[in-house]
Amino acid sequence: MIPWGETRLVQGNEAIALGALASGIRFFGGYPITPSTEVAEILARRLPETGGVFIQMEDEIASISSVMGASLGGAKAMTATSGPGFSLMQEGLGYGCMAEIPFVVVDVMRAGPSTGLPTQVSQGDVMQARWGTHGDHPVIALCPASVRECFDMTIRAFNLSEEFRTPVLLLSDEVIGHMRERVTFPRREDVRILDRPVPETPVEWYEHYHPAPSNVSPMASYGSGYRFHVTGLTHDRQGFPTRRIDEVDEKMARLKNKIVRRLDELVEVKTHDVEQSRVVIFAYGSVYRSALAAQVMLEKKHKKVGVFRPVTLWPFPDREVKEYLDEKDVVIVPELNQGQLIHEVERLTSDCVRIVPVQRVDGYEITPEEIVGAAMEVM
Amino acid sequence: MAAILPYEYKYLRAKKKFPHVWCPGCGIGIVMGSIIRAIDSLGWNKNEIMLVSGIGCTSRMPVYLDFNTLHTMHGRALAFATGVKLANPGLKVIAVMGDGDALAIGGNHIIHAARRNIDITSIIVNNFNYGMTGGQHSPTTPMNAVTATSPHGMIEPGFDTCALLSAAGASFVARATVYHVVEMDGLIRQALEKKGFSVVEALSPCPTNYGRANRLGDAVKMMEEMRDNSVTVTKAAKMTPEELSGKIVRGVLAEREAPEYTDLYRDLCERVQGKAAEVPK
């Protein structure tokens, strides 16, 4: 089913479906929405072949809810959506973070707000991914920029969700989702697939939210013989509602610390000639491809620019942005929105660094020429 | 109040999680007792029972019961339950919801769960209002009733829960009241035993909010009203529409045999995998 080690022409959304199958997905609950639908369509065809479950639910709220139920029942689970569907899933995402349920949500970003431009690209959900739920808690969001990365990052998203017991977002976009590229798949033996740690303690000692050793405890599944309670209410180590300050504090600190104390394992960036350049393009997702093309075009004009790419969007690579970008003359930030991650770059760099936005929200890709134009103005 | 039967301790998280949150005179505890007795009479193992709820007074029930328990988001109990059931078809999945949870915010999910005929038992405790938030009107609040958000009288008709879910495709639909508790034990047991989507609507008094707002008297008075104003299905069949007007009809209102969703999905997997063809004829 997975073309391990082979070379194929593959679409981005197809690569996500294949990555999910490679990860051992056992449940997909979803609702059709452009431009993510191919993920569901492929899994509808493939999952029954593996004995896994595909179900088209009645809406996106039901989709994410069924995914969480399935994950608590022991299945690796995922949903895929876009724009309006992602908005509908926000309450569920918060529930997943609070109840510490591993699953993957793919958001193939399309232009908004509202119904917007359903078949066209944007990067408008970056801040929604971070702050879309009520209450606050950290999130993990990965951002692919090629079809091969759609495959690899879906596996990584599953691995991180199982390891950290939390929902993981894969923020793709319409261009990456619908693009076809020649992909050489990794060999099976070179890919690491992680499964959630399961408890070995006697049933009567089991705590569904035990803090040791790394703020993430082994997780039993419903039906495994461990009987436990799960709730979205703030809960104690056993999962029962609590308002005791010491228990509430422990829970909330643990939700944060399980992410922020392991940034080294989570945060990934890519840099191209950043050290040697005074001008750097900060770009992610499909725009990163334009940034790399712009870098080559500028090279031909004897203008040296670097490219800095956050691969993990959340948690944001604060340390890396400071380290690589804070001493630069200019950072160009092309984004398919009206300015989202540019504020993070501004937050982490001194006033001496000139931040230049290049923004489009008309549903079209930012071209390399537009980035070159912005660079030529400042160089 | 009779002493709690010893076997009920077996099913309650009695030492840790009591006292419960329900008001004096509330009927939800009676429904919980019925669920326990129905399960005990079936001799089911606690490990194989999955109790799912949404948000509201009724949805607090899973905290108190020593099963696999899941207290989800408002309205989403059945969507979570669908995921759990499909991931683990061996579990006996029960969803407990209030009228607002099941029929307003969760209305979409319940009609589709019924349409799929997935093997989940839904117990809807209908107290005609949103109790936990202080007595606002719900999709089952009767016409003209006074609630915190219909202070001048309700002008929306209420759902007939059982007719709705019967029409949506449920395999078993019954109505009970917390006054007729032995009858309710039996109806819940039948619902649990029924393969497919089964529903028991349990009418229950909310003297604190709904009862007080509508001057219906105390809990005892509201229970007596259930006794005096309800008839069994058998008796209702012999009554004229005029005689039946305003009466609560108790008992099994719909029962049918239909393919169950997790069975159909398993068959589909076997068909796709070509296993079905290998079965000797």
XYZ file of C-alpha atoms in Angstrom, chain A residues 27 45 47-59 61-75 91-93 95 101 221-233 236 238 240-241, chain B residues 13 16-17 45-50 55 60 62-64 66-74 76 78-88 91 105 108-110 112-113 115-116 118 261 265 268-270 272-273:
104
model
C -9.575 5.731 12.265
C -10.788 3.691 -0.332
C -8.680 2.136 5.219
C -11.119 -0.784 4.808
C -8.315 -2.697 3.096
C -6.351 -2.507 6.348
C -9.347 -3.108 8.614
C -9.168 0.510 9.737
C -12.252 2.705 10.011
C -13.275 5.488 7.663
C -16.427 7.369 8.497
C -17.867 10.506 6.971
C -19.517 12.287 9.860
C -22.348 14.796 9.733
C -20.104 17.839 10.241
C -17.565 19.016 15.034
C -18.722 15.420 14.839
C -15.582 14.535 12.892
C -13.124 15.754 15.494
C -15.294 14.317 18.278
C -15.380 10.874 16.669
C -11.619 11.054 16.171
C -11.127 11.714 19.877
C -13.478 8.899 20.833
C -11.579 6.531 18.559
C -8.215 7.601 19.943
C -9.427 7.022 23.493
C -10.521 3.612 22.255
C -6.923 2.901 21.296
C -6.897 3.796 17.591
C -13.615 23.498 20.601
C -12.645 19.903 19.924
C -8.996 20.836 19.630
C -10.830 19.357 24.435
C -5.782 12.804 23.536
C -7.405 2.744 26.163
C -11.073 2.182 26.810
C -11.772 -1.506 26.816
C -8.253 -2.458 27.889
C -9.333 -3.325 31.426
C -8.195 -0.019 32.879
C -11.313 1.907 33.818
C -10.790 5.646 33.879
C -12.657 8.921 33.543
C -12.006 11.572 30.918
C -13.493 15.061 31.051
C -12.915 18.521 29.636
C -13.348 19.887 33.148
C -6.927 15.614 38.929
C -7.154 10.295 37.894
C -11.906 13.474 37.934
C -13.071 17.099 38.036
C -17.507 5.373 42.666
C -14.521 9.098 46.150
C -17.028 11.001 44.132
C -18.728 -6.838 33.084
C -17.854 -3.283 34.119
C -14.803 -3.331 31.847
C -16.919 -3.743 28.736
C -19.248 -0.844 29.455
C -18.509 2.551 27.962
C -22.542 18.598 29.177
C -22.381 14.555 35.173
C -20.356 9.217 34.335
C -18.267 10.612 37.200
C -20.278 8.517 39.652
C -17.338 2.815 37.816
C -17.305 2.023 34.089
C -15.164 3.331 31.270
C -16.426 6.910 31.427
C -16.158 9.869 29.085
C -17.597 13.318 29.776
C -17.322 15.174 26.472
C -18.290 18.537 25.019
C -21.811 19.971 25.033
C -21.130 15.798 21.259
C -22.846 10.604 20.383
C -20.079 11.778 18.056
C -17.456 10.690 20.601
C -19.407 7.514 21.264
C -19.428 6.727 17.535
C -15.629 6.941 17.483
C -15.198 4.778 20.570
C -17.640 2.179 19.275
C -16.030 1.948 15.847
C -12.544 1.710 17.328
C -13.688 -0.920 19.767
C -17.617 -2.222 24.006
C -26.827 21.415 20.363
C -27.571 16.868 14.343
C -25.549 14.061 15.892
C -28.492 12.188 17.344
C -27.417 10.787 12.241
C -26.536 8.237 14.914
C -29.919 6.971 10.815
C -26.690 4.925 10.886
C -24.980 2.280 15.242
C -23.571 -0.016 11.408
C -18.644 -1.831 8.346
C -17.520 -3.991 4.084
C -13.929 -4.521 5.251
C -14.192 -8.238 4.596
C -12.906 -5.120 0.321
C -10.220 -7.461 1.555
